[in-house]
XYZ file of C-alpha atoms in Angstrom:
559
model
C 108.118 91.374 121.014
C 107.734 94.394 122.810
C 110.830 95.425 125.243
C 113.462 97.471 126.514
C 116.212 97.586 123.759
C 118.648 94.879 123.710
C 118.671 91.887 121.543
C 115.818 89.681 122.966
C 115.990 86.340 122.696
C 113.401 83.360 121.128
C 113.711 79.739 120.559
C 112.157 78.444 117.101
C 112.412 74.561 117.842
C 111.901 71.747 115.832
C 108.055 71.090 117.206
C 107.313 74.626 116.106
C 108.028 74.529 112.205
C 108.537 71.389 112.097
C 112.083 71.426 110.394
C 113.990 74.676 111.798
C 115.690 74.086 114.681
C 117.645 77.480 114.839
C 117.101 80.860 117.197
C 115.162 83.847 116.188
C 116.737 87.036 117.629
C 115.111 91.124 117.711
C 116.841 92.405 114.676
C 116.697 95.377 114.640
C 117.978 97.734 117.953
C 114.848 100.061 119.341
C 114.026 101.536 122.769
C 110.639 100.219 121.780
C 108.798 98.797 119.719
C 106.742 101.978 119.384
C 109.962 103.594 118.366
C 111.235 101.229 116.152
C 108.477 101.587 113.606
C 110.366 101.923 110.263
C 110.788 100.765 106.715
C 113.274 98.134 106.453
C 115.226 96.818 103.352
C 115.253 93.159 102.521
C 116.704 91.380 99.433
C 115.077 89.400 97.780
C 116.314 84.743 97.394
C 115.569 84.889 93.489
C 116.582 81.528 93.512
C 113.923 80.114 95.678
C 110.802 81.251 93.303
C 110.677 79.797 89.941
C 108.940 81.067 87.066
C 108.213 84.825 87.849
C 110.630 87.877 88.337
C 111.108 89.621 91.142
C 112.732 92.758 92.476
C 116.168 92.921 94.226
C 114.834 94.108 97.117
C 111.815 96.363 98.514
C 111.094 97.821 101.427
C 108.690 96.598 103.751
C 107.713 97.611 107.443
C 108.946 96.711 110.496
C 108.111 96.593 114.214
C 109.750 94.627 116.422
C 110.668 91.625 114.242
C 112.967 89.075 114.265
C 116.252 87.375 112.658
C 116.288 83.507 111.675
C 119.794 83.151 112.951
C 121.636 80.525 110.495
C 118.850 79.690 108.666
C 120.662 78.996 105.632
C 121.931 75.820 106.741
C 119.235 73.866 107.258
C 118.134 73.864 103.783
C 118.369 69.626 104.220
C 115.695 70.070 106.530
C 113.554 71.930 104.427
C 114.309 75.470 104.683
C 114.407 77.932 102.319
C 115.335 81.718 102.472
C 113.414 84.078 100.962
C 114.997 87.704 101.956
C 117.575 88.616 103.988
C 117.795 92.135 105.377
C 119.914 94.652 103.753
C 121.517 96.661 106.616
C 123.648 95.667 109.770
C 121.645 94.613 112.230
C 121.531 94.808 116.332
C 122.227 90.763 116.869
C 124.547 88.506 114.903
C 122.152 86.708 112.451
C 124.733 84.053 111.747
C 125.010 83.249 107.915
C 122.726 85.632 106.070
C 120.418 87.519 108.024
C 117.746 85.824 107.283
C 114.709 87.884 107.888
C 111.669 85.761 105.618
C 111.676 81.926 105.571
C 109.734 79.022 103.874
C 109.618 75.737 105.403
C 107.887 72.736 105.583
C 105.420 71.923 108.364
C 103.833 68.181 108.525
C 102.175 67.819 104.838
C 102.302 71.410 104.165
C 104.683 74.469 104.660
C 104.585 77.553 106.371
C 106.375 81.545 105.519
C 107.814 82.856 108.824
C 108.749 86.537 108.751
C 110.386 89.158 110.970
C 109.130 92.336 109.317
C 105.641 92.532 107.766
C 105.640 92.652 104.384
C 101.471 91.705 104.095
C 101.094 94.975 105.422
C 99.688 97.911 103.113
C 101.291 101.079 103.228
C 97.740 102.389 102.336
C 96.226 100.758 105.519
C 98.478 102.423 107.981
C 97.920 105.231 109.774
C 100.037 108.848 109.601
C 99.243 110.255 112.219
C 100.174 106.902 114.561
C 103.540 108.023 115.834
C 104.151 111.830 114.713
C 105.899 113.243 111.399
C 108.476 110.725 111.788
C 105.541 107.793 111.048
C 104.644 109.705 107.664
C 107.969 109.355 106.165
C 108.189 105.766 106.728
C 104.373 105.761 104.922
C 106.223 107.821 101.989
C 109.250 105.128 102.099
C 106.537 101.962 101.597
C 104.549 103.621 98.952
C 107.657 103.658 97.146
C 108.007 100.225 96.920
C 105.044 98.521 97.181
C 104.588 97.529 93.986
C 107.598 95.532 95.079
C 105.828 94.464 97.720
C 103.680 92.895 96.211
C 105.145 91.212 93.576
C 106.730 89.570 96.618
C 103.767 88.639 99.015
C 102.217 87.289 95.856
C 105.466 84.911 94.593
C 105.739 83.504 99.044
C 102.001 83.244 98.678
C 101.737 81.263 94.890
C 104.814 79.056 96.818
C 102.946 77.671 99.249
C 100.879 76.374 96.452
C 97.997 79.176 96.607
C 96.523 80.509 93.857
C 97.175 84.181 93.148
C 95.078 86.705 91.670
C 97.432 88.959 89.266
C 95.731 91.787 88.349
C 97.590 94.871 88.859
C 94.842 96.717 89.959
C 94.436 95.106 93.786
C 92.177 97.844 95.203
C 89.082 99.258 93.575
C 87.379 102.971 93.159
C 85.424 103.327 95.191
C 81.510 103.344 93.421
C 78.344 105.025 93.903
C 76.010 104.323 96.925
C 72.324 103.275 96.613
C 70.060 104.380 99.072
C 66.569 102.418 99.103
C 64.113 101.510 101.473
C 61.234 98.973 101.398
C 58.588 101.560 100.249
C 60.625 103.387 97.835
C 58.531 106.633 98.660
C 60.419 106.402 102.509
C 63.562 107.480 101.040
C 62.417 110.868 100.985
C 61.239 111.040 104.238
C 65.038 109.929 105.575
C 66.550 112.416 103.601
C 63.944 115.121 105.633
C 65.653 113.676 108.848
C 69.135 114.364 107.651
C 68.490 118.000 106.814
C 70.815 119.297 109.210
C 73.703 117.481 107.916
C 72.740 118.453 104.237
C 74.397 121.885 102.643
C 73.774 123.195 99.415
C 77.165 124.465 97.207
C 77.013 125.346 93.800
C 72.938 124.375 93.848
C 74.716 120.503 94.260
C 73.474 118.921 97.804
C 75.856 117.447 100.119
C 75.534 115.261 103.315
C 78.357 116.622 105.378
C 78.685 113.470 107.868
C 82.065 114.175 109.694
C 84.501 111.166 108.159
C 82.975 111.487 104.801
C 81.093 113.973 103.001
C 78.316 112.166 100.251
C 77.172 113.746 96.976
C 73.374 113.287 97.174
C 72.000 112.980 93.740
C 68.084 112.638 93.943
C 66.005 111.128 90.519
C 65.521 114.226 89.098
C 69.437 115.278 89.227
C 70.743 112.002 87.742
C 72.472 111.081 84.373
C 75.036 109.261 82.919
C 77.606 111.706 83.105
C 80.456 111.884 86.102
C 78.809 114.530 88.910
C 78.725 117.835 89.180
C 81.093 119.056 91.500
C 82.205 122.455 93.187
C 85.895 123.417 92.152
C 87.157 122.703 96.282
C 85.130 119.239 95.817
C 86.603 118.769 92.415
C 90.182 119.968 93.966
C 90.059 117.130 97.068
C 88.446 114.294 94.424
C 91.275 115.046 92.694
C 94.185 114.978 95.275
C 93.289 111.682 96.963
C 92.800 110.310 93.113
C 96.449 111.430 92.761
C 97.129 109.961 96.311
C 95.377 106.351 95.552
C 93.176 105.132 98.056
C 95.884 106.612 101.271
C 92.817 108.716 101.592
C 89.711 107.353 100.359
C 87.998 108.965 103.884
C 88.467 112.481 102.275
C 87.247 111.338 98.787
C 83.629 112.482 97.715
C 81.129 109.909 97.746
C 78.613 109.593 95.832
C 75.836 108.689 97.145
C 71.627 108.232 94.798
C 68.552 108.663 96.301
C 66.222 106.060 94.684
C 62.836 107.797 95.912
C 60.411 106.134 93.683
C 61.719 101.995 92.762
C 64.251 100.105 93.481
C 68.238 100.227 92.254
C 67.777 98.692 88.878
C 70.544 95.740 88.464
C 72.100 97.810 85.954
C 72.980 100.193 88.889
C 73.546 97.275 91.042
C 74.873 94.456 89.008
C 75.864 92.335 91.906
C 73.252 92.861 94.742
C 69.383 92.189 93.919
C 67.846 94.302 95.731
C 64.266 93.351 94.311
C 64.985 89.745 95.618
C 66.666 91.261 98.930
C 63.082 93.461 99.892
C 61.291 90.252 98.856
C 63.143 88.036 101.123
C 63.229 90.554 104.071
C 59.024 90.856 103.573
C 58.906 87.409 103.431
C 60.636 86.258 106.270
C 58.900 89.404 108.410
C 55.341 87.440 107.464
C 56.697 84.287 108.583
C 58.454 84.913 111.837
C 56.638 88.479 112.886
C 59.430 90.319 113.153
C 59.933 94.299 113.314
C 59.451 95.285 110.096
C 62.395 98.277 111.018
C 65.409 95.992 110.694
C 66.267 96.586 106.990
C 63.402 98.554 106.051
C 66.497 100.860 104.832
C 69.461 99.912 102.856
C 72.825 101.725 102.153
C 74.465 99.654 99.517
C 77.434 100.168 97.894
C 79.752 98.211 95.119
C 82.793 99.391 96.589
C 83.016 100.980 100.203
C 85.392 102.035 102.315
C 84.200 99.941 105.841
C 79.933 100.025 105.865
C 80.967 100.481 110.092
C 83.107 103.531 109.383
C 80.417 104.893 107.118
C 78.428 105.176 110.169
C 80.188 105.199 113.438
C 82.929 107.967 112.287
C 80.073 110.039 110.466
C 77.990 110.990 113.887
C 76.188 114.222 112.564
C 74.319 111.173 109.990
C 74.515 108.363 112.549
C 72.619 110.297 115.133
C 69.595 110.816 112.741
C 68.787 106.592 111.763
C 66.746 105.066 113.229
C 67.093 101.262 114.337
C 67.557 98.973 111.842
C 69.109 101.234 109.560
C 71.066 98.846 107.252
C 74.802 98.689 105.114
C 75.988 96.577 102.993
C 78.613 96.502 100.729
C 80.179 93.937 98.135
C 83.416 94.988 98.511
C 85.431 96.738 101.234
C 89.466 98.229 100.983
C 89.364 99.155 104.321
C 86.926 96.589 106.501
C 87.086 96.865 110.247
C 88.103 94.216 113.066
C 88.475 94.479 116.386
C 91.648 96.743 117.820
C 93.397 98.295 115.012
C 93.046 95.095 112.328
C 91.999 96.455 108.868
C 91.496 94.521 105.205
C 89.901 94.224 102.119
C 87.067 92.326 102.155
C 86.744 90.112 98.366
C 83.478 89.698 97.053
C 81.461 86.304 98.547
C 81.182 87.997 101.721
C 78.099 88.844 103.574
C 78.616 92.575 105.218
C 76.200 94.161 107.382
C 76.398 96.931 109.164
C 73.205 97.809 110.829
C 72.402 100.379 113.406
C 70.979 99.640 117.116
C 69.304 102.429 119.430
C 69.886 100.681 122.423
C 68.007 101.740 125.714
C 69.843 102.217 129.032
C 66.990 101.228 130.513
C 67.608 98.000 128.604
C 69.719 94.714 129.104
C 73.069 95.381 129.539
C 74.731 96.790 126.119
C 77.281 94.124 125.948
C 75.258 91.327 125.503
C 74.465 93.091 121.733
C 76.941 91.692 120.476
C 75.705 87.953 121.812
C 72.907 88.564 119.939
C 74.493 89.477 116.612
C 76.312 86.030 116.812
C 72.945 84.143 117.673
C 71.170 85.905 114.706
C 73.799 85.109 112.524
C 73.941 81.080 113.322
C 70.362 81.181 113.531
C 69.948 83.294 110.386
C 71.975 80.478 108.431
C 69.866 77.600 110.195
C 66.760 78.480 109.411
C 67.617 80.099 105.997
C 64.931 77.633 104.587
C 63.718 74.151 105.221
C 66.605 72.028 105.179
C 69.177 73.696 106.309
C 68.549 73.515 110.429
C 71.783 70.976 109.927
C 74.075 73.397 108.707
C 77.223 72.601 110.836
C 78.009 76.239 111.974
C 78.456 77.404 115.972
C 79.779 80.771 117.732
C 83.225 80.914 119.036
C 82.999 83.435 122.382
C 82.864 86.293 121.982
C 82.005 87.380 118.877
C 82.677 85.039 115.745
C 81.304 82.497 113.780
C 83.246 78.787 112.875
C 81.862 76.076 110.202
C 83.164 72.704 110.261
C 86.515 72.438 107.977
C 84.702 71.012 104.545
C 88.152 68.792 104.218
C 87.524 67.137 107.418
C 84.048 66.460 108.036
C 82.570 65.030 110.996
C 86.458 65.395 112.589
C 85.129 67.766 114.633
C 87.386 70.547 113.209
C 86.294 73.931 112.131
C 87.590 77.114 111.099
C 86.264 80.859 111.034
C 83.909 81.790 108.728
C 82.338 84.815 110.193
C 82.787 87.563 113.128
C 80.908 90.197 115.033
C 81.924 94.272 115.322
C 80.127 96.480 117.787
C 80.946 99.967 117.942
C 79.503 101.945 120.464
C 79.049 105.913 121.373
C 76.167 107.192 124.176
C 73.786 109.592 123.259
C 71.214 110.723 126.189
C 69.435 107.893 127.714
C 70.652 105.300 124.888
C 73.604 103.427 123.166
C 73.903 104.019 119.750
C 75.402 100.985 118.494
C 76.943 100.066 115.020
C 76.702 96.852 114.680
C 79.106 94.600 111.981
C 78.854 91.730 110.427
C 80.570 89.279 107.940
C 80.040 85.839 106.703
C 82.004 84.205 104.115
C 78.492 83.158 102.081
C 79.790 82.310 98.753
C 83.703 82.991 98.369
C 85.973 81.243 95.834
C 88.516 78.362 97.450
C 90.471 78.504 98.951
C 88.436 80.437 101.307
C 85.690 78.630 103.100
C 82.993 80.009 102.763
C 78.810 78.566 103.949
C 78.240 76.961 100.564
C 81.595 74.875 100.520
C 79.642 72.951 103.652
C 76.346 72.847 101.972
C 75.487 69.502 100.932
C 74.812 68.835 97.563
C 71.181 68.095 98.701
C 70.727 72.003 99.499
C 70.529 74.782 96.967
C 73.352 77.124 97.352
C 73.113 80.719 99.881
C 72.563 83.717 97.978
C 74.159 87.327 99.760
C 70.758 89.142 99.426
C 68.646 86.118 101.170
C 70.929 85.633 103.722
C 71.243 89.286 104.565
C 67.460 89.859 104.954
C 67.339 86.615 107.030
C 69.791 87.499 109.594
C 68.763 91.090 109.608
C 64.987 89.647 110.388
C 66.772 86.753 113.054
C 68.511 89.954 115.224
C 65.247 92.054 115.056
C 63.496 89.333 117.026
C 66.664 88.713 119.333
C 66.756 91.819 120.473
C 63.137 92.715 120.519
C 63.074 89.714 122.879
C 65.954 91.077 124.770
C 64.170 94.747 125.514
C 61.302 92.804 126.686
C 62.864 90.159 128.888
C 66.650 90.683 129.266
C 68.848 88.586 129.639
C 65.973 85.224 129.562
C 66.993 81.710 130.676
C 65.718 80.798 127.472
C 68.009 83.458 125.528
C 71.517 81.614 127.134
C 69.893 78.111 126.997
C 69.741 79.131 122.892
C 73.305 80.514 123.091
C 74.930 77.608 124.714
C 73.377 75.304 122.121
C 75.008 77.410 119.475
C 78.276 77.554 120.743
C 81.809 76.196 121.299
C 82.572 76.091 124.447
C 80.353 73.954 126.804
C 82.138 72.361 129.298
C 85.575 73.221 127.563
C 88.558 72.780 129.904
C 91.039 75.800 128.947
C 94.046 76.953 131.160
C 93.873 80.386 131.941
C 96.948 82.538 131.733
C 96.537 85.722 132.807
C 96.329 83.503 136.387
C 99.388 81.678 136.311
C 97.698 79.062 133.723
C 94.981 77.949 136.407
C 92.522 74.879 134.402
C 89.251 75.874 134.269
C 85.857 74.765 132.959
C 84.270 76.949 131.090
C 80.063 77.444 132.569
C 79.165 79.922 130.619
C 78.283 83.829 130.584
C 77.662 86.013 133.705
C 73.991 87.766 133.374
C 74.679 90.980 135.266
C 77.896 91.911 132.544
C 78.016 88.973 129.942
C 81.058 88.135 131.585
C 82.846 84.467 130.489
C 82.608 81.987 133.693
C 85.046 79.474 134.037
C 85.297 77.296 137.093
C 88.667 76.373 138.411
C 89.996 72.712 138.460
C 92.243 71.421 141.213
C 93.327 68.114 141.699
C 92.114 65.412 139.105
C 89.950 68.497 137.911
C 88.178 68.510 140.610
C 86.487 72.204 141.238
C 87.968 74.316 143.914
C 84.926 76.562 144.354
C 86.251 78.920 142.779
C 85.001 80.598 139.536
C 86.577 83.595 137.341
C 85.079 86.014 135.469
C 86.307 87.199 132.283
C 85.769 90.194 130.057
C 85.822 90.030 126.497
C 87.318 92.948 126.034
C 90.239 91.993 127.270
C 90.997 88.162 126.941
C 91.191 86.669 123.726
C 89.828 82.883 123.615
C 92.069 80.078 121.417
C 89.623 77.342 121.513
C 92.062 75.128 119.427
C 94.602 75.369 122.027
C 92.309 75.591 125.368
C 93.629 78.592 126.215
C 92.156 81.545 127.194
C 94.684 84.690 127.026
C 95.038 88.278 127.806
C 95.506 90.664 125.233
C 98.369 92.350 124.578
């Protein structure tokens, strides 16, 4: 609800919430939403929760949200107020100034909120809006424990199982650099010499965004790594401030130049299984041996994509196929500014691709990556060909909803994010892939949709298969470009063939999806007129400017 100053009135009808027939008004006056970002206090309605101790009030992030007018009057229709604004508002909120409410929706329930209790202050960018926003982050950090308690109680009220662990953001772990041929790690380190500096006899790789303390086999020890006084000061400062400055923390990187990391070093990732399956798939499919040849793995990292794209001094020396994987990301990246913590069970991968400018349109690489995921899943082993996974344009992975098999309902289980930079005669791409694989309920994962006759997926094996699938697809793309065969494979695995949609940015015209343009990778939609007959006009839509709500049949312009 960004816009000019003054209360904005938006009707929230019963059809939306299943019960609430009230109004939602812009709650806090500001000239623009960007200028209205602040830490606003809400009072918790403790009577709405049972069996839990909650704070009386806490400050939470606010940026143009609303107040639910007279929500307290609708208790007989399943509405409960969970929290209310404590400060005077720019509009009349009616009875109670409700900020966050619980409501019944059909057989389930939903929580609607004006402010953003789901926003963790550690993920907010202090420099987003000058010094004043830095103070907002400080205020939010002071109340973050109370925010987490409220959020846990709210999720439990929805019937979800909520972890009660206090340390929700784990500490960053050591990184392990390995190769299919361990001695090749030495070769990789030689290529990075321009980024390696020596301080007090210790080697550090300076990437630009991150600093990595390099440990070779001869320098490994069971104790803490040796650091210079400056590095110790940086690490201590960031430990005191929590994970807020995790990018500034010196990362420990172990180079495995003689053998693969052992199970004691990486208990949640079996390098022997990964490299064994990588070799097997490369042999079966005759895939390029470069994809997945080098692997940088960490049990807990900031973001696999960030570690590559934000460290250009390292990235510019890395070969096509260099891969980074992790068990947990504490600052996972999505499209736009989306940031989250990815839990164990997700297959997390970022891979470097050096794509020649003279080759096929670079925008197609995101489509290649999405297709590689689906093909990798379906060629995991004999018998997996019919695993119900599909592509949603432009870069999401969907699976059949296991709670409604055979009904054509799909849920998101993965996504693709491609970051690019230009260097000489090539694009330097970081292709990020995330797929829910072995996650526990309530998250929908690949293992949740498997029939009992098939063995569960493992992270190491699926990672190897997706890398070899991407290797084959990219090699074919370099030699043949956007071929009819490639498009046929993509269309065979996507959700949109002949789907009728509404184009929001084109005055709500109806159109039928016809495919992707060969030249620029744009989504082609044929305009429909009377009785859904083609008018002859074809729209071509950019993936970066539009989002696709598959279930509503709506293509809308991004805000």
